[in-house]
Short mmCIF file of C-alpha atoms and ligand atoms in Angstrom, two decimals:
data_model
loop_
_atom_site.label_atom_id
_atom_site.label_comp_id
_atom_site.label_asym_id
_atom_site.label_seq_id
_atom_site.Cartn_x
_atom_site.Cartn_y
_atom_site.Cartn_z
CA MET Z 120 -21.39 6.03 2.34
CA PHE Z 121 -18.05 4.49 1.53
CA GLU Z 122 -17.93 3.54 -2.12
CA VAL Z 123 -15.59 1.26 -3.95
CA ARG Z 124 -13.78 3.17 -6.64
CA ASP Z 125 -15.65 3.32 -9.89
CA LYS Z 126 -12.77 3.54 -12.32
CA PRO Z 127 -13.87 0.64 -14.50
CA GLU Z 128 -16.96 2.66 -15.38
CA MET Z 129 -14.81 5.43 -16.72
CA VAL Z 130 -12.20 3.57 -18.70
CA GLU Z 131 -12.66 2.53 -22.31
CA ARG Z 132 -9.46 1.13 -23.75
CA ALA Z 133 -7.88 -1.86 -22.07
CA LEU Z 134 -4.59 -3.65 -22.52
CA LEU Z 135 -4.79 -7.21 -21.22
CA VAL Z 136 -1.72 -8.78 -19.66
CA ARG Z 137 -0.95 -12.13 -18.13
CA ILE Z 138 2.37 -12.78 -16.46
CA CYS Z 139 3.43 -16.45 -16.67
CA HIS Z 140 6.27 -18.29 -15.06
CA ASP Z 141 6.28 -21.35 -17.27
CA ARG Z 142 6.22 -21.54 -21.06
CA ARG Z 143 4.31 -24.81 -20.87
CA GLU Z 144 1.35 -22.76 -19.63
CA ALA Z 145 1.21 -20.83 -22.90
CA ASP Z 146 -1.96 -22.46 -24.31
CA GLU Z 147 -3.89 -22.27 -21.09
CA ALA Z 148 -2.66 -18.69 -20.63
CA GLU Z 149 -3.88 -17.68 -24.09
CA SER Z 150 -7.33 -19.11 -23.43
CA LEU Z 151 -7.51 -17.44 -20.02
CA LEU Z 152 -6.56 -14.15 -21.65
CA ALA Z 153 -9.30 -14.61 -24.25
CA GLU Z 154 -11.78 -15.27 -21.47
CA LEU Z 155 -10.55 -12.21 -19.59
CA GLY Z 156 -11.20 -10.27 -22.80
CA GLU Z 157 -14.83 -11.46 -22.75
CA LEU Z 158 -15.16 -10.54 -19.10
CA VAL Z 159 -13.73 -7.07 -19.79
CA ASN Z 160 -16.10 -6.62 -22.75
CA THR Z 161 -18.97 -7.54 -20.46
CA LEU Z 162 -18.09 -4.41 -18.49
CA GLY Z 163 -18.34 -2.33 -21.65
CA ILE Z 164 -14.58 -1.81 -21.90
CA GLY Z 165 -12.90 -2.32 -25.28
CA VAL Z 166 -9.87 -4.59 -25.55
CA ILE Z 167 -7.16 -2.90 -27.62
CA ASP Z 168 -4.39 -5.47 -27.32
CA SER Z 169 -3.18 -8.31 -25.12
CA ALA Z 170 0.23 -9.50 -24.06
CA LEU Z 171 1.64 -12.62 -22.46
CA VAL Z 172 4.72 -11.91 -20.41
CA PHE Z 173 7.04 -14.78 -19.53
CA THR Z 174 9.32 -14.39 -16.60
CA ARG Z 175 11.47 -16.98 -14.92
CA SER Z 176 11.70 -15.81 -11.37
CA LEU Z 177 9.22 -14.22 -9.00
CA HIS Z 178 9.54 -10.48 -8.78
CA LYS Z 179 8.02 -8.77 -5.83
CA ARG Z 180 7.55 -5.31 -7.26
CA TYR Z 181 5.70 -5.97 -10.52
CA LEU Z 182 5.48 -9.78 -10.59
CA CYS Z 183 7.85 -9.51 -13.57
CA GLY Z 184 11.20 -7.74 -13.95
CA THR Z 185 11.45 -3.96 -14.24
CA GLY Z 186 12.49 -4.11 -17.90
CA LYS Z 187 9.43 -6.18 -18.89
CA ALA Z 188 7.20 -3.95 -16.81
CA GLN Z 189 8.51 -0.89 -18.63
CA GLU Z 190 7.80 -2.60 -21.99
CA ILE Z 191 4.20 -3.14 -20.93
CA ALA Z 192 3.93 0.47 -19.77
CA ASP Z 193 5.26 1.63 -23.16
CA LEU Z 194 2.84 -0.63 -25.02
CA ALA Z 195 -0.10 0.75 -23.05
CA LYS Z 196 1.07 4.26 -23.83
CA ALA Z 197 1.53 3.55 -27.54
CA HIS Z 198 -2.05 2.23 -27.74
CA GLU Z 199 -3.35 5.12 -25.63
CA CYS Z 200 -4.90 2.61 -23.24
CA ASP Z 201 -6.53 4.05 -20.15
CA CYS Z 202 -6.36 0.84 -18.17
CA ILE Z 203 -4.34 -2.36 -17.95
CA VAL Z 204 -6.18 -5.48 -16.90
CA PHE Z 205 -4.06 -8.27 -15.46
CA ASP Z 206 -5.15 -11.86 -15.43
CA ASN Z 207 -2.93 -12.43 -12.41
CA ALA Z 208 -3.89 -12.07 -8.79
CA PHE Z 209 -2.09 -9.03 -7.40
CA LEU Z 210 -1.12 -7.95 -3.95
CA PRO Z 211 -2.49 -4.47 -3.26
CA SER Z 212 1.09 -3.14 -3.21
CA GLN Z 213 1.83 -4.62 -6.65
CA GLN Z 214 -1.28 -3.07 -8.08
CA ARG Z 215 -0.14 0.27 -6.69
CA ASN Z 216 3.37 -0.15 -8.12
CA TRP Z 217 1.93 -0.80 -11.57
CA GLU Z 218 -0.31 2.26 -11.35
CA GLU Z 219 2.63 4.40 -10.36
CA LEU Z 220 4.71 3.07 -13.22
CA THR Z 221 2.09 3.36 -15.95
CA GLY Z 222 -0.01 6.28 -14.76
CA VAL Z 223 -3.20 4.45 -15.78
CA CYS Z 224 -5.77 2.43 -13.90
CA VAL Z 225 -4.64 -1.14 -13.18
CA ILE Z 226 -7.24 -3.83 -12.53
CA ASP Z 227 -6.85 -7.52 -11.79
CA ARG Z 228 -9.09 -10.45 -12.71
CA GLU Z 229 -10.78 -10.45 -9.35
CA GLU Z 230 -11.81 -6.81 -9.66
CA VAL Z 231 -13.24 -7.45 -13.13
CA ILE Z 232 -15.35 -10.33 -11.86
CA LEU Z 233 -16.43 -8.35 -8.81
CA ASP Z 234 -17.55 -5.50 -11.05
CA ILE Z 235 -19.55 -7.82 -13.30
CA PHE Z 236 -21.22 -9.42 -10.31
CA SER Z 237 -21.96 -5.98 -8.99
CA LYS Z 238 -23.70 -4.96 -12.21
CA ARG Z 239 -25.77 -8.13 -12.33
CA ALA Z 240 -26.88 -8.42 -8.74
CA HIS Z 241 -30.57 -7.66 -8.44
CA THR Z 242 -32.02 -9.35 -5.40
CA ARG Z 243 -31.22 -8.06 -1.95
CA GLU Z 244 -29.24 -11.16 -1.10
CA ALA Z 245 -27.11 -11.00 -4.26
CA ARG Z 246 -26.46 -7.28 -3.69
CA LEU Z 247 -25.38 -7.82 -0.12
CA GLN Z 248 -23.12 -10.68 -1.14
CA VAL Z 249 -21.43 -8.64 -3.85
CA ASP Z 250 -21.11 -5.57 -1.63
CA LEU Z 251 -19.45 -7.64 1.04
CA ALA Z 252 -16.96 -9.15 -1.39
CA ARG Z 253 -16.17 -5.73 -2.89
CA MET Z 254 -15.62 -4.10 0.47
CA GLN Z 255 -13.31 -6.88 1.53
CA TYR Z 256 -11.40 -6.54 -1.72
CA SER Z 257 -11.10 -2.78 -1.37
CA LEU Z 258 -10.18 -2.53 2.27
CA PRO Z 259 -6.45 -3.28 1.83
CA ARG Z 260 -6.39 -1.19 -1.35
CA LEU Z 261 -7.70 2.08 -0.01
CA SER Z 262 -4.31 3.76 0.10
CA ARG Z 263 -4.13 3.34 -3.66
CA MET Z 264 -7.22 5.48 -4.09
CA TRP Z 265 -6.08 8.35 -1.94
CA GLY Z 266 -2.33 8.31 -2.55
CA HIS Z 267 -2.70 11.21 -4.98
CA LEU Z 268 -3.88 13.55 -2.23
CA ASP Z 269 -0.55 13.10 -0.51
CA ARG Z 270 1.34 13.76 -3.70
CA GLU Z 271 -0.70 16.83 -4.54
CA GLY Z 272 -0.29 18.04 -0.99
CA GLY Z 273 3.38 18.57 -1.82
CA GLY Z 274 5.70 17.12 0.74
CA ALA Z 275 3.07 15.92 3.16
CA GLY Z 276 3.37 12.53 1.49
CA GLY Z 277 6.11 11.65 3.94
CA GLY Z 278 3.30 10.75 6.28
CA LYS Z 279 3.37 7.20 4.92
CA GLY Z 280 6.00 6.46 7.55
CA GLY Z 281 3.10 6.36 9.98
CA GLY Z 282 1.81 8.64 12.70
CA GLY Z 283 3.20 11.95 13.85
CA ALA Z 284 2.38 15.44 12.78
CA ALA Z 285 3.34 14.87 9.16
CA ARG Z 286 0.29 12.76 8.29
CA GLY Z 287 -0.89 13.61 4.80
CA MET Z 288 -4.44 14.44 3.82
CA GLY Z 289 -4.65 11.22 1.92
CA GLU Z 290 -3.76 9.23 4.94
CA GLN Z 291 -6.44 10.88 7.04
CA GLN Z 292 -8.93 10.17 4.32
CA ILE Z 293 -7.82 6.54 4.26
CA GLU Z 294 -8.43 6.25 8.00
CA VAL Z 295 -11.95 7.60 7.58
CA ASP Z 296 -12.62 5.28 4.67
CA ARG Z 297 -11.25 2.25 6.47
CA ARG Z 298 -13.58 2.89 9.36
CA LEU Z 299 -16.53 3.36 7.03
CA ALA Z 300 -15.62 0.22 5.11
CA ARG Z 301 -15.39 -1.86 8.27
CA THR Z 302 -18.72 -0.54 9.52
CA ARG Z 303 -20.29 -1.34 6.18
CA ILE Z 304 -18.78 -4.84 6.15
CA ASP Z 305 -20.26 -5.54 9.58
CA GLN Z 306 -23.61 -4.16 8.48
CA CYS Z 307 -23.57 -6.31 5.31
CA LYS Z 308 -22.83 -9.39 7.37
CA ARG Z 309 -25.70 -8.64 9.75
CA GLU Z 310 -28.16 -8.01 6.94
CA LEU Z 311 -27.01 -11.17 5.15
CA ALA Z 312 -27.58 -13.24 8.26
CA GLU Z 313 -31.13 -11.91 8.31
CA VAL Z 314 -31.75 -12.69 4.62
CA ARG Z 315 -30.28 -16.14 5.07
CA LYS Z 316 -32.69 -16.86 7.88
CA GLN Z 317 -35.53 -16.21 5.44
CA ARG Z 318 -33.85 -18.41 2.84
CA ASN Z 319 -33.57 -21.21 5.38
CA THR Z 320 -37.23 -20.88 6.27
CA ARG Z 321 -38.18 -21.18 2.59
CA ARG Z 322 -35.89 -24.15 2.20
CA LYS Z 323 -37.35 -25.91 5.23
CA GLU Z 324 -40.79 -25.28 3.80
CA ARG Z 325 -39.71 -27.04 0.61
CA GLU Z 326 -38.10 -29.89 2.51
CA LYS Z 327 -41.29 -30.40 4.49
CA GLN Z 328 -43.10 -30.96 1.23
CA GLY Z 329 -40.50 -33.62 0.52
CA THR Z 330 -40.17 -32.84 -3.19
CA PRO Z 331 -36.76 -33.91 -4.52
CA CYS Z 332 -34.65 -31.19 -6.03
CA ALA Z 333 -31.83 -30.89 -8.53
CA ALA Z 334 -29.40 -27.99 -8.92
CA ILE Z 335 -28.42 -26.91 -12.42
CA ALA Z 336 -24.73 -26.06 -12.16
CA GLY Z 337 -21.91 -25.44 -14.62
CA TYR Z 338 -19.55 -23.01 -16.26
CA THR Z 339 -20.86 -19.59 -17.09
CA ASN Z 340 -22.64 -19.36 -20.46
CA ALA Z 341 -23.13 -23.15 -20.69
CA GLY Z 342 -26.89 -22.77 -21.12
CA LYS Z 343 -28.16 -23.46 -17.58
CA SER Z 344 -30.88 -20.81 -17.63
CA THR Z 345 -31.92 -21.76 -21.17
CA LEU Z 346 -32.32 -25.34 -19.95
CA LEU Z 347 -34.42 -24.29 -16.96
CA ASN Z 348 -36.59 -22.13 -19.24
CA ARG Z 349 -36.97 -25.02 -21.66
CA LEU Z 350 -37.99 -27.52 -18.96
CA SER Z 351 -40.30 -25.24 -16.99
CA ASP Z 352 -42.24 -22.09 -17.63
CA ALA Z 353 -39.50 -20.03 -15.99
CA ASP Z 354 -38.58 -16.77 -17.57
CA VAL Z 355 -34.98 -16.49 -16.47
CA MET Z 356 -32.77 -14.16 -18.47
CA ALA Z 357 -30.59 -16.30 -20.72
CA GLU Z 358 -28.04 -14.41 -22.74
CA ASP Z 359 -24.78 -14.78 -24.54
CA MET Z 360 -22.82 -13.14 -21.79
CA LEU Z 361 -20.79 -14.25 -18.83
CA PHE Z 362 -22.58 -14.32 -15.49
CA ALA Z 363 -26.06 -13.55 -16.79
CA THR Z 364 -27.47 -15.25 -13.71
CA LEU Z 365 -26.60 -14.27 -10.18
CA ASP Z 366 -29.80 -15.16 -8.41
CA THR Z 367 -31.15 -18.61 -7.95
CA THR Z 368 -34.52 -19.44 -9.43
CA THR Z 369 -36.40 -22.58 -8.49
CA ARG Z 370 -39.19 -24.11 -10.56
CA SER Z 371 -41.18 -27.28 -10.17
CA ILE Z 372 -41.46 -29.67 -13.11
CA GLU Z 373 -43.15 -33.01 -13.59
CA LEU Z 374 -41.15 -36.03 -14.63
CA PRO Z 375 -42.56 -38.63 -17.05
CA ASP Z 376 -43.35 -40.97 -14.14
CA GLY Z 377 -45.51 -38.28 -12.56
CA GLN Z 378 -42.99 -37.41 -9.86
CA ALA Z 379 -42.41 -33.73 -9.15
CA LEU Z 380 -38.87 -32.37 -9.25
CA LEU Z 381 -37.65 -28.94 -8.19
CA LEU Z 382 -35.01 -27.44 -10.48
CA THR Z 383 -32.78 -24.63 -9.29
CA ASP Z 384 -30.73 -22.47 -11.63
CA THR Z 385 -27.44 -21.34 -10.06
CA VAL Z 386 -24.61 -18.87 -10.57
CA GLY Z 387 -22.18 -19.95 -13.28
CA PHE Z 388 -18.58 -20.76 -12.49
CA VAL Z 389 -15.42 -19.50 -14.14
CA ARG Z 390 -11.75 -20.42 -13.94
CA ASN Z 391 -9.94 -18.67 -11.10
CA LEU Z 392 -13.22 -17.63 -9.56
CA PRO Z 393 -12.13 -15.38 -6.71
CA HIS Z 394 -12.27 -17.35 -3.51
CA ARG Z 395 -13.83 -14.33 -1.86
CA LEU Z 396 -16.80 -14.54 -4.21
CA VAL Z 397 -17.28 -18.25 -3.61
CA GLU Z 398 -17.30 -17.43 0.11
CA ALA Z 399 -19.70 -14.52 -0.31
CA PHE Z 400 -22.05 -16.50 -2.53
CA LYS Z 401 -21.94 -19.60 -0.39
CA ALA Z 402 -25.53 -19.21 0.72
CA THR Z 403 -26.77 -18.99 -2.87
CA LEU Z 404 -24.47 -21.74 -4.05
CA GLU Z 405 -25.54 -23.88 -1.12
CA GLU Z 406 -28.59 -24.79 -3.17
CA ALA Z 407 -26.21 -27.11 -5.01
CA VAL Z 408 -25.01 -28.64 -1.77
CA LEU Z 409 -28.53 -29.32 -0.56
CA ALA Z 410 -29.89 -30.66 -3.85
CA ASP Z 411 -30.54 -34.37 -4.23
CA PHE Z 412 -28.46 -34.36 -7.37
CA ILE Z 413 -26.58 -32.02 -9.68
CA ILE Z 414 -27.39 -31.40 -13.32
CA HIS Z 415 -24.01 -30.36 -14.63
CA VAL Z 416 -24.49 -28.42 -17.88
CA LEU Z 417 -21.63 -28.12 -20.36
CA ASP Z 418 -21.24 -26.26 -23.62
CA ALA Z 419 -20.31 -29.24 -25.79
CA SER Z 420 -19.54 -26.95 -28.72
CA SER Z 421 -16.64 -25.30 -26.89
CA PRO Z 422 -13.15 -26.67 -27.49
CA GLU Z 423 -12.50 -26.11 -23.83
CA VAL Z 424 -15.35 -28.18 -22.54
CA LEU Z 425 -13.11 -30.48 -20.50
CA LYS Z 426 -11.49 -27.56 -18.70
CA PHE Z 427 -14.94 -26.15 -17.94
CA TYR Z 428 -15.95 -29.53 -16.59
CA GLN Z 429 -12.92 -29.65 -14.31
CA THR Z 430 -13.48 -26.12 -13.01
CA THR Z 431 -17.07 -26.89 -12.09
CA ILE Z 432 -16.06 -30.12 -10.35
CA GLU Z 433 -13.47 -28.18 -8.35
CA VAL Z 434 -15.89 -25.48 -7.26
CA LEU Z 435 -18.51 -28.07 -6.33
CA GLU Z 436 -15.90 -29.84 -4.23
CA GLU Z 437 -14.97 -26.60 -2.55
CA LEU Z 438 -18.63 -26.10 -1.69
CA GLY Z 439 -18.90 -29.58 -0.24
CA ALA Z 440 -21.06 -30.90 -3.06
CA GLY Z 441 -18.32 -32.99 -4.67
CA ASP Z 442 -19.89 -36.34 -3.89
CA LYS Z 443 -23.44 -35.57 -5.03
CA PRO Z 444 -24.92 -37.80 -7.72
CA MET Z 445 -24.35 -36.01 -11.01
CA LEU Z 446 -26.03 -35.98 -14.37
CA VAL Z 447 -23.80 -34.48 -17.06
CA VAL Z 448 -25.70 -32.62 -19.79
CA LEU Z 449 -23.73 -31.94 -22.96
CA ASN Z 450 -25.63 -28.93 -24.22
CA LYS Z 451 -25.55 -27.00 -27.53
CA ILE Z 452 -25.17 -30.09 -29.71
CA ASP Z 453 -27.02 -28.16 -32.42
CA ALA Z 454 -23.89 -26.00 -32.68
CA LEU Z 455 -21.54 -28.94 -33.02
CA ASP Z 456 -20.23 -29.66 -36.53
CA ASP Z 457 -18.48 -32.90 -35.79
CA PRO Z 458 -20.47 -35.75 -34.18
CA VAL Z 459 -17.21 -37.66 -33.60
CA GLN Z 460 -16.18 -34.94 -31.21
CA LEU Z 461 -19.28 -35.60 -29.13
CA ALA Z 462 -18.73 -39.36 -29.06
CA GLY Z 463 -15.27 -38.67 -27.65
CA LEU Z 464 -16.71 -36.39 -25.02
CA GLU Z 465 -19.24 -38.77 -23.63
CA VAL Z 466 -16.63 -40.99 -22.08
CA SER Z 467 -14.70 -38.20 -20.42
CA PHE Z 468 -16.61 -37.62 -17.23
CA PRO Z 469 -15.56 -40.02 -14.50
CA GLU Z 470 -17.71 -38.34 -11.82
CA ALA Z 471 -20.93 -38.60 -13.85
CA ASP Z 472 -23.63 -41.14 -13.03
CA HIS Z 473 -25.21 -40.53 -16.43
CA THR Z 474 -24.33 -38.40 -19.45
CA ILE Z 475 -26.68 -37.07 -22.10
CA ALA Z 476 -26.32 -34.85 -25.16
CA VAL Z 477 -29.04 -32.23 -25.69
CA SER Z 478 -29.83 -28.86 -27.14
CA ALA Z 479 -31.69 -26.60 -24.75
CA LYS Z 480 -32.18 -24.27 -27.70
CA THR Z 481 -33.94 -26.69 -30.07
CA GLY Z 482 -35.36 -29.01 -27.40
CA GLN Z 483 -33.50 -32.03 -28.71
CA GLY Z 484 -32.97 -34.68 -26.03
CA MET Z 485 -35.31 -33.15 -23.45
CA GLU Z 486 -37.50 -36.23 -23.06
CA GLU Z 487 -34.51 -38.45 -22.47
CA LEU Z 488 -33.12 -35.91 -20.06
CA LEU Z 489 -36.30 -36.04 -17.99
CA LYS Z 490 -36.21 -39.83 -18.00
CA LEU Z 491 -32.66 -39.70 -16.73
CA CYS Z 492 -33.78 -37.36 -13.95
CA SER Z 493 -36.31 -40.00 -12.90
CA LYS Z 494 -33.54 -42.54 -13.02
CA MET Z 495 -31.33 -40.37 -10.86
CA MET Z 496 -34.14 -40.34 -8.31
CA ALA Z 497 -34.83 -44.04 -8.66
CA ASP Z 498 -31.15 -44.82 -8.24
CA ARG Z 499 -31.45 -43.28 -4.86
CA VAL Z 500 -34.45 -45.10 -3.43
CA GLN Z 501 -33.98 -47.54 -0.57
CA THR Z 502 -36.09 -50.34 0.85
CA GLN Z 503 -36.78 -49.92 4.55
CA ARG Z 504 -38.87 -51.47 7.29
CA TYR Z 505 -40.48 -48.93 9.59
CA ARG Z 506 -42.26 -49.24 12.92
CA ILE Z 507 -44.66 -46.31 13.19
CA PRO Z 508 -47.15 -45.71 16.03
CA GLN Z 509 -50.72 -45.87 14.71
CA SER Z 510 -51.27 -42.42 16.16
CA ARG Z 511 -48.82 -41.06 13.53
CA GLY Z 512 -51.20 -41.30 10.63
CA ASP Z 513 -49.34 -38.36 9.06
CA LEU Z 514 -46.20 -40.49 8.67
CA SER Z 515 -47.86 -43.62 7.36
CA GLY Z 516 -49.90 -41.35 5.09
CA MET Z 517 -46.71 -39.83 3.72
CA LEU Z 518 -45.33 -43.32 3.05
CA TYR Z 519 -48.44 -44.30 1.12
CA ARG Z 520 -48.36 -41.07 -0.81
CA GLU Z 521 -44.69 -40.75 -1.60
CA ALA Z 522 -43.16 -44.19 -1.32
CA LYS Z 523 -44.06 -47.60 -2.60
CA VAL Z 524 -45.42 -49.62 0.32
CA ILE Z 525 -44.72 -53.35 -0.11
CA SER Z 526 -46.25 -54.76 3.06
CA THR Z 527 -48.20 -53.55 6.09
CA GLU Z 528 -48.62 -55.36 9.41
CA TYR Z 529 -50.10 -54.31 12.73
CA GLU Z 530 -48.30 -55.13 15.96
CA GLY Z 531 -49.95 -53.75 19.09
CA ASN Z 532 -50.15 -50.01 18.69
CA ASP Z 533 -47.63 -49.99 15.87
CA MET Z 534 -47.81 -50.31 12.13
CA VAL Z 535 -44.88 -52.16 10.60
CA LEU Z 536 -44.42 -51.10 7.00
CA THR Z 537 -41.92 -52.20 4.42
CA ALA Z 538 -41.54 -49.64 1.67
CA VAL Z 539 -39.30 -48.43 -1.14
CA VAL Z 540 -38.62 -44.84 -0.15
CA PRO Z 541 -37.03 -42.02 -2.12
CA ALA Z 542 -34.16 -40.24 -0.42
CA SER Z 543 -36.30 -37.12 -0.16
CA ILE Z 544 -38.43 -38.56 2.63
CA ALA Z 545 -36.08 -41.22 4.01
CA GLY Z 546 -34.43 -38.64 6.27
CA LYS Z 547 -37.70 -37.72 7.94
CA LEU Z 548 -38.46 -41.33 8.82
CA SER Z 549 -35.03 -42.46 9.92
CA GLU Z 550 -35.94 -42.60 13.62
CA TYR Z 551 -38.75 -45.06 12.84
CA ILE Z 552 -36.58 -47.66 11.10
CA ASP Z 553 -37.42 -51.03 12.66
CA ALA Z 554 -34.34 -52.09 14.59
CA GLU Z 555 -35.37 -55.77 14.66
CA GLU Z 556 -34.94 -56.03 10.95
N1 LIG N 797 -26.63 -23.02 -30.07
C1 LIG N 797 -27.09 -23.14 -28.84
N2 LIG N 797 -27.03 -22.10 -28.00
C2 LIG N 797 -27.49 -22.25 -26.74
C3 LIG N 797 -28.05 -23.48 -26.29
N3 LIG N 797 -28.40 -23.32 -24.99
C4 LIG N 797 -28.09 -22.05 -24.65
N4 LIG N 797 -27.54 -21.39 -25.71
C5 LIG N 797 -27.09 -20.00 -25.75
O1 LIG N 797 -25.97 -19.84 -24.88
C6 LIG N 797 -26.00 -18.56 -24.26
C7 LIG N 797 -25.94 -18.69 -22.77
O2 LIG N 797 -27.12 -19.27 -22.30
P1 LIG N 797 -27.61 -19.10 -20.79
O3 LIG N 797 -28.77 -20.01 -20.60
O4 LIG N 797 -27.74 -17.68 -20.41
O5 LIG N 797 -26.33 -19.69 -20.03
P2 LIG N 797 -26.08 -19.81 -18.46
O6 LIG N 797 -25.37 -21.10 -18.25
O7 LIG N 797 -27.34 -19.62 -17.70
O8 LIG N 797 -25.08 -18.61 -18.25
P3 LIG N 797 -24.79 -17.73 -16.93
O9 LIG N 797 -26.06 -17.44 -16.23
O10 LIG N 797 -24.13 -16.53 -17.50
O11 LIG N 797 -23.84 -18.53 -16.09
C8 LIG N 797 -27.27 -17.88 -24.76
O12 LIG N 797 -26.94 -17.04 -25.83
C9 LIG N 797 -28.14 -19.04 -25.23
O13 LIG N 797 -29.03 -18.68 -26.25
C10 LIG N 797 -28.12 -24.57 -27.20
O14 LIG N 797 -28.58 -25.67 -26.93
N5 LIG N 797 -27.62 -24.34 -28.46
MG1 LIG N 798 -27.89 -18.22 -16.39
#
């Protein structure tokens, strides 16, 4: 089977580089580089050094000028690095140019994230999603993997001009691989469609039960899984690493008012999350779109909490969940030295309906958090008048069970009920709303 190259498994010493076009980006660039370092560590690769390269104009060949590129190549050589990891998004040709210049493996941010996702994916759906994203990433980069065959073939490399008798071995291999990759991409898509059907069936099952649900979303490592574990008896892996969770887990909890709420843990977000991955993981992330509200978890002890907040808002918007009611949870307050810092934070979230500070680790604030969840549900109830045929005892039964019925009248064969209904069942009854009202 076609395989994506496995170089990151083999390399050990990385030089991190970010090419910037504006000195005003310096702070943001430093923090992105630090985050890239964590991502690279997650793959088991050591970070030897990092470099910010400033360049005024756009250079097609290396993204920066040839002189700067040579400096980077020399630095990598001096440190005996066996790979250079760029925080920039590269064109396949630029990645190839860098590899030719430096003679070591060159990876970009997207490939790092793809590799982490690949290591973490356990369920069939997650695996298929990652495989698809990796194949799509690799397809335009295949020539990079096989270029050496042409060079070793001595002279046959001229085949790059395309066609004719002079086609190199590498090129033939690329053709084969491209075909295999395309076949595999189609197969992945078919299998995913199948898995998604099952997911939809499960979701419909849940919707039929009418239990409201909330999606726990947020930046990677914010404490989402720890929070789910704390609130339910879930046993989701929660670790100090980026992208610990790739599969969604849903658990039912009971709110203080006795109402049941389904909580779903989701994949964490990161700055410059490859668009391809957001696309590939859309089905998993859709849990957030379909939830009644979002529990947006933030690591309040991080100096970059506001940037994390913004990133999550952007990804949610991209997914079409930007206008969901949102409860902002400032987590890890046990790790915060300065309470003033927290007070400043609590006013910084314009999209939030409510904000609360908690520690998922110590349990501080959990009761209030649950109360706020009830409030989020209550905020969403509506008073409606329904006209339901008496033969539909199932519907009136559901109203009595799950809504607060204020009045009941009988008119001919119909029951006319006025009730305060939660959004979770309002949709199912919409065709029975009494038009005379
Ligand atoms: N000090 C402190 N640490 C916490 C708290 N909540 C979570 N953590 C730690 O933060 C790290 C990340 O927690 P997770 O629950 O795995 O975070 P996540 O948001 O699920 O991360 P991903 O699945 O990687 O996106 C773990 O080491 C947790 O122990 C908290 O309230 N206080
Ligand atoms: Mg997690």
